[in-house]
PDB file of C-alpha atoms in Angstrom:
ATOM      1  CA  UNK A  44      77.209 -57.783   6.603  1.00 41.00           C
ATOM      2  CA  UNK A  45      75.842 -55.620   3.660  1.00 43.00           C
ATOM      3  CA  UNK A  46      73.901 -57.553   2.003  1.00 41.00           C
ATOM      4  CA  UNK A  47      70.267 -57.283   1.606  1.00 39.00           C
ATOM      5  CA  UNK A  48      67.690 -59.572   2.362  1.00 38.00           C
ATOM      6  CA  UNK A  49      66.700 -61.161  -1.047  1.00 41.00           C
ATOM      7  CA  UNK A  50      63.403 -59.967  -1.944  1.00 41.00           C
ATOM      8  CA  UNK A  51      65.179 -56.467  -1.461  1.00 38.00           C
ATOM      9  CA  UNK A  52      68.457 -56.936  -3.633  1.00 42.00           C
ATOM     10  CA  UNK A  53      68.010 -54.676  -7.107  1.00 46.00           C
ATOM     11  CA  UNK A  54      70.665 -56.480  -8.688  1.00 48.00           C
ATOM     12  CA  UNK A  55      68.384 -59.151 -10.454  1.00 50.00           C
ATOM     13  CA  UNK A  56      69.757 -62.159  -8.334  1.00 51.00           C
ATOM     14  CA  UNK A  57      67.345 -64.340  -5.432  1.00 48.00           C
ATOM     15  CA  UNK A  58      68.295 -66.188  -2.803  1.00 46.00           C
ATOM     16  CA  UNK A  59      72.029 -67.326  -3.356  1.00 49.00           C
ATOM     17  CA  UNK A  60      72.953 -66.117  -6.177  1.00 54.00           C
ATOM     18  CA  UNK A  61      70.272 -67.824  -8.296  1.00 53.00           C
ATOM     19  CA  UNK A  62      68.368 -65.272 -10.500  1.00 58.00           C
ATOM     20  CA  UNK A  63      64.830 -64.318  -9.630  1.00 54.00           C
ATOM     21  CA  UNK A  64      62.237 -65.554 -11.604  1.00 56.00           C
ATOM     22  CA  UNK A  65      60.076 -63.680 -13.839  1.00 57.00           C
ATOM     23  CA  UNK A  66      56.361 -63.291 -12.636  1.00 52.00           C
ATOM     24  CA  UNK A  67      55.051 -64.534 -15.969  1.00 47.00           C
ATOM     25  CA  UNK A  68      57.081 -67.522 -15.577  1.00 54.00           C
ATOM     26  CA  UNK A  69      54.322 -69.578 -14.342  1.00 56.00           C
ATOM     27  CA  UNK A  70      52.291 -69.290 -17.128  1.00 64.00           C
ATOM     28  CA  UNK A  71      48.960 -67.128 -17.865  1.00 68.00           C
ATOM     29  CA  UNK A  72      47.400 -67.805 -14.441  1.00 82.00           C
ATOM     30  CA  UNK A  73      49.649 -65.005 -12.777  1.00 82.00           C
ATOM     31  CA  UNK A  74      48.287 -62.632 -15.083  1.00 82.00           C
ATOM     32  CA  UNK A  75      44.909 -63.363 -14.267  1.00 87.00           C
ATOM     33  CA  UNK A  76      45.758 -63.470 -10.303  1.00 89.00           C
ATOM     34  CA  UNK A  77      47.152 -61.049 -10.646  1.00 89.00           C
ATOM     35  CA  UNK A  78      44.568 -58.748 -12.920  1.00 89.00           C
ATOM     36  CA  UNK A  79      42.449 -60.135  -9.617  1.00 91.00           C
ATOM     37  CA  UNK A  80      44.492 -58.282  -6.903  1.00 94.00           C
ATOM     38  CA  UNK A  81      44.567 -55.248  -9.504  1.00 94.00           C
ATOM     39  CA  UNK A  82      40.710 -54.940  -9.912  1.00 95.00           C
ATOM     40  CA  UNK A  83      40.077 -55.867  -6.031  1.00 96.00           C
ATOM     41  CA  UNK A  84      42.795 -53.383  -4.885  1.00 97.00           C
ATOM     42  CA  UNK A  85      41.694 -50.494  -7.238  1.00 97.00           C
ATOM     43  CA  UNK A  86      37.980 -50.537  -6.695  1.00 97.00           C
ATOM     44  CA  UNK A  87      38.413 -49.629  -3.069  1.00 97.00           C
ATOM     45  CA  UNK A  88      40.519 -46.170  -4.420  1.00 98.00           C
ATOM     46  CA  UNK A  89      37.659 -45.636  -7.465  1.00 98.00           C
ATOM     47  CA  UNK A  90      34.852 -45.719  -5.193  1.00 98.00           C
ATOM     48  CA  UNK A  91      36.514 -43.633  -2.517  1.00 97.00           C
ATOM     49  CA  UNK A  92      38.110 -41.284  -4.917  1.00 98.00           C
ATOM     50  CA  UNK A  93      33.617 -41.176  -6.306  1.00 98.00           C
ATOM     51  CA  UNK A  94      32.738 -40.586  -2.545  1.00 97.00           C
ATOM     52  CA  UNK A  95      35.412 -37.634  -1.950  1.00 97.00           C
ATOM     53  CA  UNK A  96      33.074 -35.753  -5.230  1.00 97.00           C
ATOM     54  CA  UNK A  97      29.656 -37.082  -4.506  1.00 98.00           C
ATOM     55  CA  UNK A  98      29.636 -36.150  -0.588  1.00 97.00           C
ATOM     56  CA  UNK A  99      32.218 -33.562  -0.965  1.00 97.00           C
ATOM     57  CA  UNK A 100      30.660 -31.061   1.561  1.00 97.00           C
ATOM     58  CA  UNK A 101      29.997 -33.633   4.639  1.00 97.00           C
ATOM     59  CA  UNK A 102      33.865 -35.140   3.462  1.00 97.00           C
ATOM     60  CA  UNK A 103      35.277 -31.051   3.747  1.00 97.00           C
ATOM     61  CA  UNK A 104      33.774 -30.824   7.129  1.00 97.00           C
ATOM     62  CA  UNK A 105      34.568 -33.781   8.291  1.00 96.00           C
ATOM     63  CA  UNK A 106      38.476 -33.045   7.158  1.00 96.00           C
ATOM     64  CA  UNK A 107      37.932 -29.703   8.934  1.00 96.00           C
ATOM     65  CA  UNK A 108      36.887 -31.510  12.414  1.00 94.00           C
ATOM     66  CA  UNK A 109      39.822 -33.545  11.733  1.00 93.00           C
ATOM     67  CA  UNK A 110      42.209 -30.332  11.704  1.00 93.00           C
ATOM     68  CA  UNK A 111      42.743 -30.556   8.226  1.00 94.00           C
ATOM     69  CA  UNK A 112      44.822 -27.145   6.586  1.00 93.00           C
ATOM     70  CA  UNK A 113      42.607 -26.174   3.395  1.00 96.00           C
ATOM     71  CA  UNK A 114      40.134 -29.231   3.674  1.00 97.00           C
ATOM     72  CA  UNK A 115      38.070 -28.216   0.706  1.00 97.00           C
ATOM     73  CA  UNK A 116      41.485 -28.750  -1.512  1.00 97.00           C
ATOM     74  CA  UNK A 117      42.309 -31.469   0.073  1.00 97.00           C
ATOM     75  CA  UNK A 118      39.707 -33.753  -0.302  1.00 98.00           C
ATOM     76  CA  UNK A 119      39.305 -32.601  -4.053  1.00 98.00           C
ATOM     77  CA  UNK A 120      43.489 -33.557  -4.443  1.00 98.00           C
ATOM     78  CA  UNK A 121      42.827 -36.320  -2.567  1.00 98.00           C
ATOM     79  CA  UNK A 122      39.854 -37.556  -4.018  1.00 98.00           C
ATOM     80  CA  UNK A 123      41.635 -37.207  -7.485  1.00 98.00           C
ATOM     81  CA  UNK A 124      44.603 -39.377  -6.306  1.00 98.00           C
ATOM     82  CA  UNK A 125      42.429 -41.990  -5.063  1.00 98.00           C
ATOM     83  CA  UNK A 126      40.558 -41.794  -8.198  1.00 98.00           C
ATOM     84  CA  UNK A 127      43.061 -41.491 -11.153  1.00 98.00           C
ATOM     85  CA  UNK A 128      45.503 -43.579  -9.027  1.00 98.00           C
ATOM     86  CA  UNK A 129      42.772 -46.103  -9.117  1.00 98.00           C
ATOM     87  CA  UNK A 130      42.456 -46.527 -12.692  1.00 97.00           C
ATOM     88  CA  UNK A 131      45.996 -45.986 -13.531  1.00 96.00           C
ATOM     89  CA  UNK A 132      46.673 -49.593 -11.161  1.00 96.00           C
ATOM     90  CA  UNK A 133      43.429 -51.344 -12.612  1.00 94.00           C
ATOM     91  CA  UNK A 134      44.093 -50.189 -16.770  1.00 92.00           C
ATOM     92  CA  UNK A 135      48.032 -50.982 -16.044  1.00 90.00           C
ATOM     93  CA  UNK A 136      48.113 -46.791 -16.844  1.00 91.00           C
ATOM     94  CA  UNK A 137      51.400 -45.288 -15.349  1.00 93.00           C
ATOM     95  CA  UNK A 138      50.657 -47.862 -13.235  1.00 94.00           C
ATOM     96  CA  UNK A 139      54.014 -47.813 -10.969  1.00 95.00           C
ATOM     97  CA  UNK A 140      53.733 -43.798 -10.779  1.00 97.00           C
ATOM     98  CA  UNK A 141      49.356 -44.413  -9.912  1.00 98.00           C
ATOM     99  CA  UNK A 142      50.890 -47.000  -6.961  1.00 98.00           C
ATOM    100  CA  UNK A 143      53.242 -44.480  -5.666  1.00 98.00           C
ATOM    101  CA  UNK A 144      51.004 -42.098  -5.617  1.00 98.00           C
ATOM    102  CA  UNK A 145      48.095 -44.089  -3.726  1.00 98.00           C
ATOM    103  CA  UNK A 146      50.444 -45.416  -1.011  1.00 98.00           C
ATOM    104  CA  UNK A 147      51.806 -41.225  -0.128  1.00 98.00           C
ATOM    105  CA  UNK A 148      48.087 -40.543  -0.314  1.00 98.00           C
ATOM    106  CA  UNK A 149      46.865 -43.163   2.076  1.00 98.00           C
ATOM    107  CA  UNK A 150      49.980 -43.033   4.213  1.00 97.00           C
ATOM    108  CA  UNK A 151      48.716 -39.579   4.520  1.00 96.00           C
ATOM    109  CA  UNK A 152      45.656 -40.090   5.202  1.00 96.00           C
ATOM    110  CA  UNK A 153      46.090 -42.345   8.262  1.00 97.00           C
ATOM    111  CA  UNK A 154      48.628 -39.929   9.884  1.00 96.00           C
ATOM    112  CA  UNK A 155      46.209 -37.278   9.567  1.00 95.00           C
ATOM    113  CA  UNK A 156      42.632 -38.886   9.742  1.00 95.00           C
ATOM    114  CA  UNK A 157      43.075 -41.307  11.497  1.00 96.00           C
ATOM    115  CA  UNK A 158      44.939 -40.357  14.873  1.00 95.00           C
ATOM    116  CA  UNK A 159      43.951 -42.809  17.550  1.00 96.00           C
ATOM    117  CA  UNK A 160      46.511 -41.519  19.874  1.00 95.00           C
ATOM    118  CA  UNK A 161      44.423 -38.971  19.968  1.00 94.00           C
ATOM    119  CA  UNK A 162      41.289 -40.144  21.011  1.00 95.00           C
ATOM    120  CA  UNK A 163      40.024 -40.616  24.720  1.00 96.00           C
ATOM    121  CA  UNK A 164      37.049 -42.891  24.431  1.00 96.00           C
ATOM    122  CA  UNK A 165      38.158 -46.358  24.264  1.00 96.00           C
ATOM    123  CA  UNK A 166      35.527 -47.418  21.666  1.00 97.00           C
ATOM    124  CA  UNK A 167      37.067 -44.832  19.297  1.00 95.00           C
ATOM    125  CA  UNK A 168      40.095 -45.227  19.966  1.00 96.00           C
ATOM    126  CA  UNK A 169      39.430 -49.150  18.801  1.00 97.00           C
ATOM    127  CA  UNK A 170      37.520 -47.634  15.462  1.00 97.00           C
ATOM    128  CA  UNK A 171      40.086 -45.157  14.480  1.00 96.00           C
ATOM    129  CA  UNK A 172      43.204 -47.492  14.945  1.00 97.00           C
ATOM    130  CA  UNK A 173      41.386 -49.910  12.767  1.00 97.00           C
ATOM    131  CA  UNK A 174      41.007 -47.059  10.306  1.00 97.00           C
ATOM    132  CA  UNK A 175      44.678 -45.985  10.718  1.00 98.00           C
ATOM    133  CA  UNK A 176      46.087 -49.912  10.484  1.00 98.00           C
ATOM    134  CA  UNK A 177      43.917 -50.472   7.221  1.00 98.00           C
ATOM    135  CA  UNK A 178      45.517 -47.045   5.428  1.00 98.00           C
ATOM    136  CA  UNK A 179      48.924 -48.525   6.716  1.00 98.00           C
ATOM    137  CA  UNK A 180      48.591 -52.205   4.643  1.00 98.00           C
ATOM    138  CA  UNK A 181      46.819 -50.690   1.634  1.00 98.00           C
ATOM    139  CA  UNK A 182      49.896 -47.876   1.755  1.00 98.00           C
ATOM    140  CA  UNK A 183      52.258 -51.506   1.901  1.00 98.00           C
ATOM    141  CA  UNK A 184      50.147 -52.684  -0.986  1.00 98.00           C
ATOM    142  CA  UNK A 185      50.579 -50.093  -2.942  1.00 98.00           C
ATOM    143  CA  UNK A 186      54.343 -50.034  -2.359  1.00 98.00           C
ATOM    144  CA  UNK A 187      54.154 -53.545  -3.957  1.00 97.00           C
ATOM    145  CA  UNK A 188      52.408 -52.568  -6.775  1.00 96.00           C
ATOM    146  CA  UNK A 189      54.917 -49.774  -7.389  1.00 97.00           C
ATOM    147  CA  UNK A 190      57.396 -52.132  -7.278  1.00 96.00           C
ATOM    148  CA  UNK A 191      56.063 -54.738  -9.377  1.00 93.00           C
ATOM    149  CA  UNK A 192      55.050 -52.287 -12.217  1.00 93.00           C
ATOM    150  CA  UNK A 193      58.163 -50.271 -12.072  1.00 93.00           C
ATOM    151  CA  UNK A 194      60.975 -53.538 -12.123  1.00 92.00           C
ATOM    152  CA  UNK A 195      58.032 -55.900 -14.095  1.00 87.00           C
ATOM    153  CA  UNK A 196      55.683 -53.855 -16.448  1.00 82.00           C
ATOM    154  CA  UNK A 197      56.932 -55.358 -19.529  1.00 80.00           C
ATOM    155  CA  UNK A 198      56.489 -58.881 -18.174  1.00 81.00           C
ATOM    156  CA  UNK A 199      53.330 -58.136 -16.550  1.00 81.00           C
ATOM    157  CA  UNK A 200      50.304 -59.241 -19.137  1.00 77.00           C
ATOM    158  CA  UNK A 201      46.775 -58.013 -19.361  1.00 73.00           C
ATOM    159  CA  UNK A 202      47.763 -54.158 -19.118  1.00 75.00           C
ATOM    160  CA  UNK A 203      45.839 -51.507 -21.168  1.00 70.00           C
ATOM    161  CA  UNK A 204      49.700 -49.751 -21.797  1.00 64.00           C
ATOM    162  CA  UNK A 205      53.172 -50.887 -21.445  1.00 56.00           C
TER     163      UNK A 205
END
């Protein structure tokens, strides 16, 4: 029928016709729920993005066991993505360009890591799956954050830059 559903129109309007709110409608409180999701959602990539530098060699190898083409500069990029990506969500930093870039890289990772298809033993083949499902709905999160920061930045409050 051509048209989208809603949440997925770019034309500014909501559900029959009427115009989508604004997220800072509802007062202050979104900001801080939403500075919530932020922190919660960007301390997972910070710490990771610390692990890929602080256990560098055991993450290379374990890339490398994985079948990972040039592991060592992988887990360095990688590491930096989570990292800067990270921070870039959490300060409100090129935020929509930091969500992007977290949702290729975990997308990534959980077609690459985290291949239960692969796996023969039942146990980890429940483990990695797991692994794989989690990289899928923080790559969805991240989609939402790009989307959010890239349509709402300069409604969004409590960002270091707009």
């Amino acid at each position: 029928h051509g048209r989208l559903h809603p949440v997925l129109r770019i034309d500014g309007e909501g559900c029959r016709g009427r115009p989508r709110p604004a997220p800072h409608t509802k007062g202050v409180h979104v900001d801080i729920v939403l500075l919530v999701a932020r922190v919660l959602f960007a301390f997972l990539f910070i710490g990771s993005g610390i692990g890929h530098f602080k256990a560098r060699e055991a993450m290379v190898g374990y890339a490398k066991f994985k079948g990972v083409p040039a592991a060592g500069a992988a887990v360095v990029l990688s590491g930096l993505v989570f990292l800067l990506g990270g921070l870039g969500v959490l300060l409100g930093v090129h935020a929509e360009y930091a969500s992007l870039a977290l949702a290729v890289a975990v997308g990534l990772t959980a077609v690459t890591m985290h291949q239960f298809w692969k796996e023969s033993d039942a146990q980890a083949k429940m483990n990695t799956q797991i692994q794989f499902n989690k990289d899928l709905a923080l790559a969805g999160a991240a989609l939402g954050f790009y989307v959010l920061f890239a349509n709402y930045s300069d409604q969004i409050g409590l960002l270091l830059l707009k």
